[in-house]
Short mmCIF file of C-alpha atoms in Angstrom, two decimals:
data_model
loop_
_atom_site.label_atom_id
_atom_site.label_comp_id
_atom_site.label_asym_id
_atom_site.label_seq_id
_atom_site.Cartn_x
_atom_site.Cartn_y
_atom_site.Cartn_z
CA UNK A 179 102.86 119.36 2.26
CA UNK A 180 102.89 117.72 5.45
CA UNK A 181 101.72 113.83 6.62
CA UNK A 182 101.70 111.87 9.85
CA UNK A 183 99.79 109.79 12.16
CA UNK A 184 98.73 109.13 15.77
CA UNK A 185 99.93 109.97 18.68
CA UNK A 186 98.30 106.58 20.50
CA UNK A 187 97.14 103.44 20.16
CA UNK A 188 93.73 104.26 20.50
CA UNK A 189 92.60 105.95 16.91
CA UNK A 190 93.82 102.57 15.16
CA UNK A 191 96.83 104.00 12.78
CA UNK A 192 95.32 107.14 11.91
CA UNK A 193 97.16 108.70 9.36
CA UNK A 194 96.74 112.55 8.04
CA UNK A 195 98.25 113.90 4.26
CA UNK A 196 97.62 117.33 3.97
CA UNK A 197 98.46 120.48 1.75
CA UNK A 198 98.49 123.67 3.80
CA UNK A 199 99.39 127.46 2.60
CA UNK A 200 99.41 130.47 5.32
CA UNK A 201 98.49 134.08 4.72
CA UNK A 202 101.03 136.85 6.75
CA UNK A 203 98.84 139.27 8.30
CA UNK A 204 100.22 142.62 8.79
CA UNK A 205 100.97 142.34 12.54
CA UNK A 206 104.24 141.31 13.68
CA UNK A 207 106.57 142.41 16.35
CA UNK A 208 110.09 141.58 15.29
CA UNK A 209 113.57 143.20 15.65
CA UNK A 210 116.08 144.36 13.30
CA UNK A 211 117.66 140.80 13.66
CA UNK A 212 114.03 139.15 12.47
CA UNK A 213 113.45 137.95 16.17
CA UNK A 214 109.61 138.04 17.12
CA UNK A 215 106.56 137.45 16.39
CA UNK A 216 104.43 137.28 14.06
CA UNK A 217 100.30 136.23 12.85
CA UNK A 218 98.78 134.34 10.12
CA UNK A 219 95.79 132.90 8.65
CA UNK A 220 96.72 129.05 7.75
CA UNK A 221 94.24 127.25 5.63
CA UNK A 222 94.06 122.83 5.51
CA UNK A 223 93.01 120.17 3.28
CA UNK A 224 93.69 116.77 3.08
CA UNK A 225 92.79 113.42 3.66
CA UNK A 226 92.40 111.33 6.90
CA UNK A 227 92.71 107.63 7.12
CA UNK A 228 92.02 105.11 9.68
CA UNK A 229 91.49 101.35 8.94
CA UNK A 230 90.08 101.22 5.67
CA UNK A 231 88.04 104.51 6.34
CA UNK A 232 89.42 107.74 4.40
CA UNK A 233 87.41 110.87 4.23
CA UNK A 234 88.83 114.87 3.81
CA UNK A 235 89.43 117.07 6.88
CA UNK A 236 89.82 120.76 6.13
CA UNK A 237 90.65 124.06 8.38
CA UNK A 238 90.99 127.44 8.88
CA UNK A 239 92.34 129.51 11.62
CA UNK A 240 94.86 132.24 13.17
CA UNK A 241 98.06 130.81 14.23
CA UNK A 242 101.29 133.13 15.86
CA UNK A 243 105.36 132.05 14.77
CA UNK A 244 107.56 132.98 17.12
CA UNK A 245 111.39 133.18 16.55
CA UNK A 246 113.21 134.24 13.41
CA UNK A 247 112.23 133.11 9.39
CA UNK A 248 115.79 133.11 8.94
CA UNK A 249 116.35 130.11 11.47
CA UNK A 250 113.93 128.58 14.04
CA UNK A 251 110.28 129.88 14.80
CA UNK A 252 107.83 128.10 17.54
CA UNK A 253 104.75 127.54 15.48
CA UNK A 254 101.40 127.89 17.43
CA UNK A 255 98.08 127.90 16.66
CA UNK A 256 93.94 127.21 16.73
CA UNK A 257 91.73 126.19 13.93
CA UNK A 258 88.50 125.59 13.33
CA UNK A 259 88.08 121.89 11.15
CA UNK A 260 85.19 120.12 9.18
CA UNK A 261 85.58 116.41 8.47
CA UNK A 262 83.53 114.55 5.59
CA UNK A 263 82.44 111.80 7.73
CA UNK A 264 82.61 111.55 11.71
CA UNK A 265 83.32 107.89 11.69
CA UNK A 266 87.17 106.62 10.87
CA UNK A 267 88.55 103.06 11.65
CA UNK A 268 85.33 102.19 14.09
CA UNK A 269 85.86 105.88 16.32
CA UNK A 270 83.23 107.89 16.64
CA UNK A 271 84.64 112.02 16.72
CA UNK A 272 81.05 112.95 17.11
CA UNK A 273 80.24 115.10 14.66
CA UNK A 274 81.90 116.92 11.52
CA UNK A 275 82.65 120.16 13.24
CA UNK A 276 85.79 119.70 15.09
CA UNK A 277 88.71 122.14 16.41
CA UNK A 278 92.43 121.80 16.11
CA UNK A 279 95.06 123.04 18.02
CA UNK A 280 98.92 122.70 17.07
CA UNK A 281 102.36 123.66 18.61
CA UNK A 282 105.37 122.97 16.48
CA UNK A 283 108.86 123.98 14.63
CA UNK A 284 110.17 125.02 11.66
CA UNK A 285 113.42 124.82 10.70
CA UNK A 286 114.39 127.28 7.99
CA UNK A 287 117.46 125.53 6.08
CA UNK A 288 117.05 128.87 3.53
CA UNK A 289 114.45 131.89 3.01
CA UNK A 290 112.56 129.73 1.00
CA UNK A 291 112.65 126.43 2.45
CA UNK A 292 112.01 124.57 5.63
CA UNK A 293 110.95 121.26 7.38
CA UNK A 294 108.45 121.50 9.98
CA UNK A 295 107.23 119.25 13.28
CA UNK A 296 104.04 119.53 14.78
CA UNK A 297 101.96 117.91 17.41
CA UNK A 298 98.01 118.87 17.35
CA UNK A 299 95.10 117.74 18.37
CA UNK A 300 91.20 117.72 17.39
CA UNK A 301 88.63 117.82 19.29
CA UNK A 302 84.83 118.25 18.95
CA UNK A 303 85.50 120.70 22.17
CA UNK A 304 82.16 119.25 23.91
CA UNK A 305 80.06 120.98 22.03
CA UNK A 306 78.55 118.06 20.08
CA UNK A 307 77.37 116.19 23.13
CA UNK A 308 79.09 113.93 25.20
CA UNK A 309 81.24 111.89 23.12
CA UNK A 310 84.75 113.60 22.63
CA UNK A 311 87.31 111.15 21.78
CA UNK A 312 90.00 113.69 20.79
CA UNK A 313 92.26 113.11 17.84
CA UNK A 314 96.25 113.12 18.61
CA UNK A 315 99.08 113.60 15.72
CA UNK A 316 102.70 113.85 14.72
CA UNK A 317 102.98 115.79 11.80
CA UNK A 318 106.08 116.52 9.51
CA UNK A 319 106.22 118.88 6.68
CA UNK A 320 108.20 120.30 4.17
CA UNK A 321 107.74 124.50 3.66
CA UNK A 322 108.18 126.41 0.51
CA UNK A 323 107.98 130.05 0.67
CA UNK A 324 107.78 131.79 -2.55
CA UNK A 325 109.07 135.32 -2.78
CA UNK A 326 111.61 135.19 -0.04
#
């Protein structure tokens, strides 16, 4: 699980809960140690909430960890979103189709646990017409990692 809320003033307290589960895919380049890299496929859903407007916002998408599991890892990554409504707290994200892209951390405390930061932001991307207002967010999670 992971929440937060907006980077600026400007998407008037926008606030994000979310559940999120990743998929390792079978590429990876890591040492002996666990240093590397590796991929994933991380899947979204939750709800987003501005003013008294709350509507779901899902994705999917590839993102890359870079470090170790057993300690730190750089978490990066691109996703492809769909909101329920295009409207929240009086901004207009033009459209439903939207795209998010994230840089964060996790911090493994043990195999099977973490706490993660991220910063990401959506975006429509320009592709629904000239109206991109862009969505920036803090994020903090907790990870759970069955089977480590």
């Amino acid at each position: 699980m992971r929440g937060g809320f907006s980077a600026d003033g400007k998407d008037h307290g926008a606030e994000i809960m979310e559940g999120f589960a990743s998929y390792q895919l079978p590429w990876s380049l890591r040492s002996k140690g666990g240093w590397g890299v590796s991929t994933e496929v991380a899947l979204t859903a939750g709800t987003l909430s501005s003013g008294d407007d709350r509507g779901f916002v899902g994705s999917l998408g590839p993102a890359f960890d870079i470090g170790n599991p057993n300690s730190l890892e750089l978490d990066l990554g691109v996703s492809i979103a769909i909101l329920s409504r295009d409207r929240f707290g009086g901004r207009d994200y033009n459209g439903i189709q939207q795209f998010i892209s994230h840089a964060g951390v996790i911090y493994h405390f043990t195999p099977a646990f973490a706490l993660s930061y991220r910063f990401q932001h959506m975006s429509n991307a320009g592709l629904n017409g000239g109206i991109n207002p862009g969505l920036n967010m803090h994020l903090f999670g907790v990870n759970w990692y069955p089977g480590r």
